[in-house]
Short mmCIF file of C-alpha atoms in Angstrom, two decimals:
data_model
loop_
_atom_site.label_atom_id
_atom_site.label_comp_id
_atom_site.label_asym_id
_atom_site.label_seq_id
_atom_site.Cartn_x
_atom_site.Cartn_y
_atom_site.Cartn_z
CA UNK A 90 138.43 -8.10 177.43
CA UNK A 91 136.25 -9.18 180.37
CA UNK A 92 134.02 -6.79 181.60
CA UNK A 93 134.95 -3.59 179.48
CA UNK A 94 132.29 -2.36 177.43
CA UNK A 95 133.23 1.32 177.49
CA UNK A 96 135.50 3.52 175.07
CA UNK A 97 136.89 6.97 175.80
CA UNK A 98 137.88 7.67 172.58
CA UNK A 99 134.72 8.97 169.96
CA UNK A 100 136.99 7.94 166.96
CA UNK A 101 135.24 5.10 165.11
CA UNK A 102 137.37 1.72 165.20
CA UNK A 103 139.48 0.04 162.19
CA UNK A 104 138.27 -3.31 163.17
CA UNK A 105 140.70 -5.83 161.88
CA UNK A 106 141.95 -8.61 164.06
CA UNK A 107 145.78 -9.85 165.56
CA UNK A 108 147.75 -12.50 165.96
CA UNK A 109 147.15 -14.19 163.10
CA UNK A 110 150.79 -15.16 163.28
CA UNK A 111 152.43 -15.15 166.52
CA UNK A 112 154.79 -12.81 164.98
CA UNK A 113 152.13 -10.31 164.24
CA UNK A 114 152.33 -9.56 168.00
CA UNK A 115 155.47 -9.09 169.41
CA UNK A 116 157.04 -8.33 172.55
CA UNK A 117 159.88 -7.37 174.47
CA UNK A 118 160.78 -6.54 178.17
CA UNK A 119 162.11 -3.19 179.61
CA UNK A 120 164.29 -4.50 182.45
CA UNK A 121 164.98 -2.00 185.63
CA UNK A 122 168.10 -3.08 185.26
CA UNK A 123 170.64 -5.14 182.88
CA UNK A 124 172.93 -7.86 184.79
CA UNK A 125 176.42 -6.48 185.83
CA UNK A 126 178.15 -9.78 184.58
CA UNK A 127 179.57 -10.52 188.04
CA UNK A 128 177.95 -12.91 190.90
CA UNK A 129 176.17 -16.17 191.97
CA UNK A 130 173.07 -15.71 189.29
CA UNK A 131 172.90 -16.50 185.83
CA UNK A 132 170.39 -13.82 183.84
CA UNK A 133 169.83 -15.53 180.59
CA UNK A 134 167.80 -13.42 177.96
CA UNK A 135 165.35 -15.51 175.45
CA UNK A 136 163.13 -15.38 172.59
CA UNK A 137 160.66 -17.45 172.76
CA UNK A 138 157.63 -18.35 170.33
CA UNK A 139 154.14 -20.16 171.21
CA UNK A 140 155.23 -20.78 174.51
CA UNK A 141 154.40 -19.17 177.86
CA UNK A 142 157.16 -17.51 180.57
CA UNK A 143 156.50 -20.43 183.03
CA UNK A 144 156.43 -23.42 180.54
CA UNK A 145 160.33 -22.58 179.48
CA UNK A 146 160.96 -22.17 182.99
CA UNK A 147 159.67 -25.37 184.41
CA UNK A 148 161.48 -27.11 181.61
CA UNK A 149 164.80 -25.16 182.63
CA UNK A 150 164.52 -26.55 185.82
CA UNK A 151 163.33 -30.25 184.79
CA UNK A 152 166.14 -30.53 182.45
CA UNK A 153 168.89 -29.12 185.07
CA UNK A 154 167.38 -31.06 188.06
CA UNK A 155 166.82 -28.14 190.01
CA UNK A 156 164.08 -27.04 191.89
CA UNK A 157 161.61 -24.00 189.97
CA UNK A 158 162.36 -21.66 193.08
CA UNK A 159 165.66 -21.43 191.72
CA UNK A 160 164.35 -19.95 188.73
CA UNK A 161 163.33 -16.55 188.34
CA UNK A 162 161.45 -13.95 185.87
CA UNK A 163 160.44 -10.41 186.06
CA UNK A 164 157.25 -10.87 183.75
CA UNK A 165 154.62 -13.60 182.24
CA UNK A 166 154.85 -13.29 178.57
CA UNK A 167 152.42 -14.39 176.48
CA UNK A 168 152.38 -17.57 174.50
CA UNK A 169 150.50 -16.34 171.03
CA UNK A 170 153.67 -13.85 170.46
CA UNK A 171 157.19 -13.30 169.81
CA UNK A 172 158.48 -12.11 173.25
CA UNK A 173 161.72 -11.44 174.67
CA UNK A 174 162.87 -11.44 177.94
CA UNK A 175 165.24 -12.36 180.75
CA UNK A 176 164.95 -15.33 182.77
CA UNK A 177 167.61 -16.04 186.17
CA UNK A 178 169.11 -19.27 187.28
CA UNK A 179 170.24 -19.19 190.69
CA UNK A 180 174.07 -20.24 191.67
CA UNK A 181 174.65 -21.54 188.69
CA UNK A 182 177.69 -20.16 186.27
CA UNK A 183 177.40 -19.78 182.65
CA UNK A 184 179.24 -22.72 182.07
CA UNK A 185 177.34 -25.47 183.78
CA UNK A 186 173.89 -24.70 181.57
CA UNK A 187 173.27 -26.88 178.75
CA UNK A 188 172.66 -25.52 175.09
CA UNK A 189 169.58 -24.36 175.63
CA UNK A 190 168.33 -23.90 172.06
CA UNK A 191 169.15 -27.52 172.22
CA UNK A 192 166.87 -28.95 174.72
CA UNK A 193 164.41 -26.59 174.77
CA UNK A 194 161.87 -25.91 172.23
CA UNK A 195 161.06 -23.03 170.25
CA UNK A 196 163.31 -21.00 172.19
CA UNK A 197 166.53 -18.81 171.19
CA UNK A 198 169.43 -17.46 173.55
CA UNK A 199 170.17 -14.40 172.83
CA UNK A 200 172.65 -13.64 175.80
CA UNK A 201 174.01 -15.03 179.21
CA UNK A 202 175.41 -12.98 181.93
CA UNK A 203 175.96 -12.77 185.59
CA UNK A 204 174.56 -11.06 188.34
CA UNK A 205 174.43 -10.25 191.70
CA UNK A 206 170.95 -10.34 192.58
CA UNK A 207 168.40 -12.75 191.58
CA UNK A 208 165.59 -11.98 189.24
CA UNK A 209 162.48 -11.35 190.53
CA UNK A 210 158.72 -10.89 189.16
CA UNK A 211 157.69 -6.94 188.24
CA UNK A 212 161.79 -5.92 188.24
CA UNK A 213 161.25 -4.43 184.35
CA UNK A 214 159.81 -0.75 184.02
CA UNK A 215 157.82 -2.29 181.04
CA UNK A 216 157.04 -3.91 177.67
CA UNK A 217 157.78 -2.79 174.08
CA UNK A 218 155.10 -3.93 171.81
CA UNK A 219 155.19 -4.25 167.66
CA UNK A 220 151.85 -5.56 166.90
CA UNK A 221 150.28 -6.37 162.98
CA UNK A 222 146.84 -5.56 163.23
CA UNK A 223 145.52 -6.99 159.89
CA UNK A 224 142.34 -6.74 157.42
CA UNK A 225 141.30 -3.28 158.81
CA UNK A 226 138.45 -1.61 157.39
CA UNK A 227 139.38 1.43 155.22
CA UNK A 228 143.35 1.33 154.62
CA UNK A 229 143.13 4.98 153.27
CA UNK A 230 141.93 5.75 156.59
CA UNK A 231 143.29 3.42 159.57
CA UNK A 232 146.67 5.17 159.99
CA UNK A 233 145.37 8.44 160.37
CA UNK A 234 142.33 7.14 163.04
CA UNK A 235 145.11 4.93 165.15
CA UNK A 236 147.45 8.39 164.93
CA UNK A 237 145.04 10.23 166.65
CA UNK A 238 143.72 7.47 169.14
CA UNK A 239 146.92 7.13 170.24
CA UNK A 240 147.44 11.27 170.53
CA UNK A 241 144.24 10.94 172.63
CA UNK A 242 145.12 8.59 174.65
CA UNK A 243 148.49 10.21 175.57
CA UNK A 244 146.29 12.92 177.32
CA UNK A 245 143.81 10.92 178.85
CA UNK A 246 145.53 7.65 179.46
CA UNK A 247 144.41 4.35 178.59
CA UNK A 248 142.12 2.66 180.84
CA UNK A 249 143.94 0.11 182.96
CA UNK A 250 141.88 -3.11 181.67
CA UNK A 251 143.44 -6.58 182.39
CA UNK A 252 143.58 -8.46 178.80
CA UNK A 253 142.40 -11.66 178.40
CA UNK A 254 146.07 -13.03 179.16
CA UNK A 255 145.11 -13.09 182.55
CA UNK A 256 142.32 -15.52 182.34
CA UNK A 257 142.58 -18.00 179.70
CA UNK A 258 143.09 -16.45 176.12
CA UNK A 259 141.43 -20.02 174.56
CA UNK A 260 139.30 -20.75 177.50
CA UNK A 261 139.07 -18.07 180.03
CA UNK A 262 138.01 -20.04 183.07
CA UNK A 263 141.09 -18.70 185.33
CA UNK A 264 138.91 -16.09 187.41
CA UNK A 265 136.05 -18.17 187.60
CA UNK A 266 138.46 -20.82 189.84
CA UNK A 267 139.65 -17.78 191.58
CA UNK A 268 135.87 -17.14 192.55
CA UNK A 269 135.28 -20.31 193.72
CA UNK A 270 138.56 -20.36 196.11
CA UNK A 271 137.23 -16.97 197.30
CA UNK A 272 133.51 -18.81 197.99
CA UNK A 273 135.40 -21.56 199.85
CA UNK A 274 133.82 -24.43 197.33
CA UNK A 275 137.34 -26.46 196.29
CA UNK A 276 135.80 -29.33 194.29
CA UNK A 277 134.11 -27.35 191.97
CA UNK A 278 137.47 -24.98 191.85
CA UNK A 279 139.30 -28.32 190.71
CA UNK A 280 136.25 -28.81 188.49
CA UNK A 281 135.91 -25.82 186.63
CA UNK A 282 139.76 -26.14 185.95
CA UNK A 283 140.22 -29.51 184.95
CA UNK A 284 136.65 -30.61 183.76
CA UNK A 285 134.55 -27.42 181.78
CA UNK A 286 135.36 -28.16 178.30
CA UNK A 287 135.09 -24.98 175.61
CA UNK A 288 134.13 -25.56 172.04
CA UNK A 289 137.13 -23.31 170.93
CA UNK A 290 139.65 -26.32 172.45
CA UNK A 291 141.13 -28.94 170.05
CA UNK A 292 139.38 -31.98 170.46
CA UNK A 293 141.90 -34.00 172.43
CA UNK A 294 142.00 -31.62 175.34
CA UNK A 295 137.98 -31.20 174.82
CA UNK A 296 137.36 -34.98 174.68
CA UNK A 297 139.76 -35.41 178.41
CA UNK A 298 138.13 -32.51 180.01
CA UNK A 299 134.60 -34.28 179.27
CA UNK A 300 135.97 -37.65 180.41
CA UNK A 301 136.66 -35.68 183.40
CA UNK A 302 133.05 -33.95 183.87
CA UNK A 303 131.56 -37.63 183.70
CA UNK A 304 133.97 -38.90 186.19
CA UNK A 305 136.43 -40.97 184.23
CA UNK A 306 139.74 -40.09 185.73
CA UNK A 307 141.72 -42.78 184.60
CA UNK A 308 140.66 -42.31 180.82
CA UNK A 309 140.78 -38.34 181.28
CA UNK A 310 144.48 -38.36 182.52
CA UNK A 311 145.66 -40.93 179.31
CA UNK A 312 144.42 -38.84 176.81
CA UNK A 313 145.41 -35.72 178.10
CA UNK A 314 148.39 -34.48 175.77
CA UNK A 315 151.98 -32.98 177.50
CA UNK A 316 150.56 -29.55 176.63
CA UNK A 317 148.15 -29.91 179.92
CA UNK A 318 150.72 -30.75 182.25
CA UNK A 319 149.12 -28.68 185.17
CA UNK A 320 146.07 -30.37 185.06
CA UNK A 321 146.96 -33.85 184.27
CA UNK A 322 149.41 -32.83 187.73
CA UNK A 323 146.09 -32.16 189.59
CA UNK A 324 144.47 -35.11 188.07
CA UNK A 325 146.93 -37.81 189.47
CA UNK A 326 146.92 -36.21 192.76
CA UNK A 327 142.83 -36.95 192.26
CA UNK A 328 143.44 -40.51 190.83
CA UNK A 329 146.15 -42.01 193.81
CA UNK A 330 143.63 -40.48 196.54
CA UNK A 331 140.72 -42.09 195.01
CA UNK A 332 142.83 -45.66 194.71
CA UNK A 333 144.03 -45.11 198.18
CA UNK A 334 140.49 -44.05 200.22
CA UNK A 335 138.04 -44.96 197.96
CA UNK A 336 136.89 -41.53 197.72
CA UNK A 337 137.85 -37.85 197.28
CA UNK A 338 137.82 -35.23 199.70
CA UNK A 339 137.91 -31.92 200.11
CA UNK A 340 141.31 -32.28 201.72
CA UNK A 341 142.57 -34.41 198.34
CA UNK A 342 140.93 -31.59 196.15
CA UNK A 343 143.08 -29.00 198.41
CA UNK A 344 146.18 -31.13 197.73
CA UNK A 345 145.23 -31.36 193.96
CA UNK A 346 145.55 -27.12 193.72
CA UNK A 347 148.59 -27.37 196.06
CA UNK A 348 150.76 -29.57 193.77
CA UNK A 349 150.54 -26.66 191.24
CA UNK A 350 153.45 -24.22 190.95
CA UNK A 351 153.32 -21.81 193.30
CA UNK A 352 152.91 -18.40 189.94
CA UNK A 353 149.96 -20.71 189.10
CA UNK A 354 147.99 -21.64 191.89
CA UNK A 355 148.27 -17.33 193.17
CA UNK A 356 147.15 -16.15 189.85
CA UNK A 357 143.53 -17.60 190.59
CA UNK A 358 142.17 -15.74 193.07
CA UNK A 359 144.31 -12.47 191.45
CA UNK A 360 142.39 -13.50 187.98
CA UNK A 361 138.95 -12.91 189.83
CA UNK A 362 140.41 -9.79 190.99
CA UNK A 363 141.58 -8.79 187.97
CA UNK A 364 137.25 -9.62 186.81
CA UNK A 365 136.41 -7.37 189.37
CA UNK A 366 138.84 -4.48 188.90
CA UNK A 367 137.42 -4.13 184.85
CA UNK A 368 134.22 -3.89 186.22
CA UNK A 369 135.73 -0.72 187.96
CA UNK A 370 137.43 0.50 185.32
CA UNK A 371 134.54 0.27 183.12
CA UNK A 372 131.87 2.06 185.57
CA UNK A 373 134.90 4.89 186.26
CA UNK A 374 135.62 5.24 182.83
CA UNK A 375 132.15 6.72 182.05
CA UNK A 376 132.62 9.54 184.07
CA UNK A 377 136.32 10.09 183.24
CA UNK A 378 139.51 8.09 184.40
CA UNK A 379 142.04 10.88 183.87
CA UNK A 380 140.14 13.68 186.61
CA UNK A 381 140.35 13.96 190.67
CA UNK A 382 136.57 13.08 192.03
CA UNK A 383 136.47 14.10 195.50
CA UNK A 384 137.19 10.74 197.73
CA UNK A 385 139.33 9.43 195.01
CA UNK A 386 142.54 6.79 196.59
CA UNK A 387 145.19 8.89 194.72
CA UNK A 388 148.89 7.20 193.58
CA UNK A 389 151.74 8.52 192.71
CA UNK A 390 154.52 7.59 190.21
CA UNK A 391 155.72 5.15 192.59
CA UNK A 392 152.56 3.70 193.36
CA UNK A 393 152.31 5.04 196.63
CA UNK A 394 149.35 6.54 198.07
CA UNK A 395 149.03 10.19 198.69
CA UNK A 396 147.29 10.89 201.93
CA UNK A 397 147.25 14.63 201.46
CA UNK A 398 145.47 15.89 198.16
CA UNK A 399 146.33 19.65 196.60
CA UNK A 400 143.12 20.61 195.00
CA UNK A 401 144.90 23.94 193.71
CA UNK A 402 147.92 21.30 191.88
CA UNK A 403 145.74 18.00 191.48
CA UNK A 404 144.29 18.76 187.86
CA UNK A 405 147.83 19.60 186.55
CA UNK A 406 149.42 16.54 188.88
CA UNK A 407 147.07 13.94 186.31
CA UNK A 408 147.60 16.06 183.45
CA UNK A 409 151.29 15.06 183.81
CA UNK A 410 150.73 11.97 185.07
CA UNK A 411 152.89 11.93 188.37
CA UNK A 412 149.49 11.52 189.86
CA UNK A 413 146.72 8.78 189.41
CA UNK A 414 143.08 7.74 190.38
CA UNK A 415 142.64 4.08 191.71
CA UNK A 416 140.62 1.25 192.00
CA UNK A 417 140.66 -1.84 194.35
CA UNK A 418 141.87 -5.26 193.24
CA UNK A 419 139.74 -6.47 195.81
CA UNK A 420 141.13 -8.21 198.94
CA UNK A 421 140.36 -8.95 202.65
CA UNK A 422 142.20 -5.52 203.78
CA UNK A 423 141.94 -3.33 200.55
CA UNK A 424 140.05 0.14 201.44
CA UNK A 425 137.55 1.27 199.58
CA UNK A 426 137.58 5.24 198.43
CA UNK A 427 135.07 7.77 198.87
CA UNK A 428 132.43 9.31 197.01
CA UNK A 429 131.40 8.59 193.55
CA UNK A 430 134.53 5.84 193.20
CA UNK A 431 133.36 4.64 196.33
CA UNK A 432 129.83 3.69 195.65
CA UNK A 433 130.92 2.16 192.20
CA UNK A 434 133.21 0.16 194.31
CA UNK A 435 130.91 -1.13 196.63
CA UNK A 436 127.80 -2.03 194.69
CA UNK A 437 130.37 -4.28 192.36
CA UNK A 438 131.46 -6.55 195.55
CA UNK A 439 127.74 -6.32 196.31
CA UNK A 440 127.00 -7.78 193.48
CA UNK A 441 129.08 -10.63 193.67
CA UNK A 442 127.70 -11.96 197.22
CA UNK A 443 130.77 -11.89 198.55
CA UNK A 444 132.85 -9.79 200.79
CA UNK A 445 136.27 -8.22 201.88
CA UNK A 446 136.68 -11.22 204.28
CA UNK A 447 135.64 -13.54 201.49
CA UNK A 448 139.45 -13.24 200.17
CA UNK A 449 140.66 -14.92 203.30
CA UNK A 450 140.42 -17.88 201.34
CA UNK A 451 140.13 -19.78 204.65
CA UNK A 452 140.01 -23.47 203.09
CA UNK A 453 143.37 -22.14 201.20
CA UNK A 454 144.77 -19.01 203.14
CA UNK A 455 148.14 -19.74 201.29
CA UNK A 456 146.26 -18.34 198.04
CA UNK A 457 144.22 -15.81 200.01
CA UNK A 458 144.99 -12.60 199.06
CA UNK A 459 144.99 -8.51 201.27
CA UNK A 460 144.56 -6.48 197.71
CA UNK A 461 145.78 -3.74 196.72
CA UNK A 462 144.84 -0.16 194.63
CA UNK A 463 145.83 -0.12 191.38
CA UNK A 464 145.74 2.80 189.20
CA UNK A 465 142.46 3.25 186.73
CA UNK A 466 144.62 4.23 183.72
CA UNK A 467 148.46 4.37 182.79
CA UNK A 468 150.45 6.39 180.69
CA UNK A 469 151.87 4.95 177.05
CA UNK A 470 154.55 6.31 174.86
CA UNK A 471 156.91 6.15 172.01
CA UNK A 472 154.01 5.47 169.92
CA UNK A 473 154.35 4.83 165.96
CA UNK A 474 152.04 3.80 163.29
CA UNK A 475 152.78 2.23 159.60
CA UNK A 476 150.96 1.68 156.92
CA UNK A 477 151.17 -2.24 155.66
CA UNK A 478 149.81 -3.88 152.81
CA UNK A 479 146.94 -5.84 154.46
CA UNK A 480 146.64 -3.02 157.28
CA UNK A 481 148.78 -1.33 160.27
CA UNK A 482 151.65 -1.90 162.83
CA UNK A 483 151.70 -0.17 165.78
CA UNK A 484 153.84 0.08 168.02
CA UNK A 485 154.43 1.45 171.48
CA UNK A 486 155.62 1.14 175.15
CA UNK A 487 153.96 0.70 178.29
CA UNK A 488 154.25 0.17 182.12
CA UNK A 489 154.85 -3.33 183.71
CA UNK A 490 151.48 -5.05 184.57
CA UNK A 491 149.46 -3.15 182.19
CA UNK A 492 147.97 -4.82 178.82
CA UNK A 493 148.62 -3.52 175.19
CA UNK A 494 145.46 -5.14 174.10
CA UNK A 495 143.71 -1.65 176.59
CA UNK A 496 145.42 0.04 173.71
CA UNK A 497 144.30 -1.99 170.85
CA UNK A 498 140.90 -1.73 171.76
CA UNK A 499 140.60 1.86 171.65
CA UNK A 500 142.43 2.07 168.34
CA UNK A 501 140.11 -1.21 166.62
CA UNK A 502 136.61 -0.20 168.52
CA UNK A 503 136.09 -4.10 169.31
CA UNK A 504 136.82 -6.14 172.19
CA UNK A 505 139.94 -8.70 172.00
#
């Protein structure tokens, strides 16, 4: 995980590693709330396999003729897992969609129903996890030390890290694009995304991305397989400019970003948020994630702030978890808090050179973003731990938006 170098459990770690196999990590989605069976929408749940939420989407819609917006998903699920989950197709009946195990690939149907309301992203109260972590270090041991991690961590909460998901599992370049939207500097955004090979990249994608960095477009684009279909979609909006003016400008290498989908081309800026926020999770977590500091930003349950603390109720409020300390996912309107969270929060923007006005984005206000508090830590449950013949699965559940590798980090004592 970017960023988190701290542990708040003393327990020493199983090591081991995951996802071998994608199904070594599996996942599935906790909706809010199951479709009725009546309406305009079609909900259609999946299992999908080495594939990400928005590839199966965009080939729903490619294959149907429709436009993405009409598609619609309450959470990004990862592609290096099993993972189930809902999708929504909007006005559209049951029976005008194709067989989708057909046409689409590594992807099962598990159910089709209708609904009145569309789906929309973060409608789910969270994610189930199963997850094979294999050749841990004592097998004696490593059920008994991931038991009581996970006891721990039921009283303290986990720390709210964002997992590598949200920057590039392979090549985790996501936030750094984000940070150069935020600095206003759009050619090296496009750069950094399509160009800035990584050694851990097969050698097709890491041969294009070089043809890119020495300013072969042409060649870069052919070799390019299917599987980099958003940057090959940047590339040709590079490649007809160039053909048409002779040159690329800043404007072309705004309309290059623009022609990505719209999940895509926000998650940038929220990646180098999400860069930021560990670094305030990781300072906080040193001096305790699960306590009131005076000038805390305090949440609630429903992720609302709380204007009015109770010192007298405030310990027992986080004990039970119906009240939680934040952190900013930095923005051009997020406030900072007070006191000890404060100055952590400060110095890290400080650091960066930038600041709240920086997430204007004013080259692309579109992708600009306000920010928002998030909470430093978040409850899990329904944990379980079994013994396996080559090491452990664990399993638990946790809140929408929050990453199960936070968990797996405490339990291994390693970053992943």
């Amino acid at each position: 995980m970017l960023n988190a170098k701290n542990f708040i459990t003393d327990n020493k770690g199983i090591g081991g590693t995951i996802r071998n196999e994608n199904k070594d990590f599996y996942v599935e989605e906790v909706p809010l709330q199951l479709p009725t069976g009546n309406g305009p929408n079609t909900w259609i749940q999946i299992e999908k396999e080495g594939r990400t939420t928005l590839d199966v989407v965009l080939d729903m819609a490619k294959y149907l003729h429709i436009s993405r917006k009409r598609t619609g998903f309450a959470g990004m699920k990862d592609r290096s897992a099993i993972t189930r989950q809902w999708l929504c197709i909007s006005n559209i009946t049951p029976e005008e969609l194709p067989d989708f195990e057909e046409v689409l690939h590594n992807v099962k149907v598990l159910d089709i129903k209708q609904n009145q309301k569309k789906l929309r992203m973060g409608q789910l109260k969270g994610n189930k996890f199963k997850i094979h972590i294999k050749n841990t270090n004592n097998p004696v041991e490593d059920k008994d030390i991931a038991e009581d991690v996970l006891e721990s961590l039921k009283v303290t909460g986990v720390p709210n890290f964002y997992g590598f998901q949200r920057f590039g599992e392979v090549r985790s370049t996501t936030h750094l694009v984000g940070k150069c939207l935020v600095e206003g500097d759009i050619k090296k955004a496009v750069d950094t995304y399509i160009g800035n090979p990584n050694k851990n990249e097969h050698n097709q994608p890491f041969e294009a991305r070089q043809l890119y960095d020495e300013g072969k477009l042409q060649e870069s684009y052919d070799l390019m397989p299917k599987s980099m279909r958003y940057e090959k979609s940047m590339l040709k909006e590079l490649i007809l400019s160039k053909e048409k003016h002779g040159e690329i400008t800043e404007k072309d290498y705004i309309r290059a970003i623009e022609s990505l989908p719209k999940p895509l081309k926000r998650m940038f800026v929220n990646a180098y948020e999400s860069y930021l926020f560990n670094k305030v999770v990781n300072e906080r977590s040193k001096i305790g994630i699960n306590k009131y500091l005076p000038g805390d930003i305090i949440i609630n349950e429903e992720e609302r702030w709380v204007h009015e603390i109770d010192e007298d109720t405030i310990e027992d409020d986080m004990n039970k978890f119906t009240l939680n300390p934040t952190g900013p996912l930095y923005g051009s309107k997020v406030p900072y808090a007070e006191g000890k969270q404060g100055e952590i929060e400060k110095r890290i923007i400080k650091e960066e050179n930038i600041t709240k006005e920086s997430f204007k984005c004013p080259k692309t206000p579109k992708l600009g973003s306000h920010g928002i508090r998030r909470a430093l830590r978040f409850k899990i449950e329904d944990t379980s731990v079994t013994k396996t013949c080559d090491g452990i699965d664990v399993e638990f559940f946790i809140p929408r938006g929050c990453y199960a590798t936070a968990v797996l980090r405490e339990i291994m004592k390693k970053n992943i």
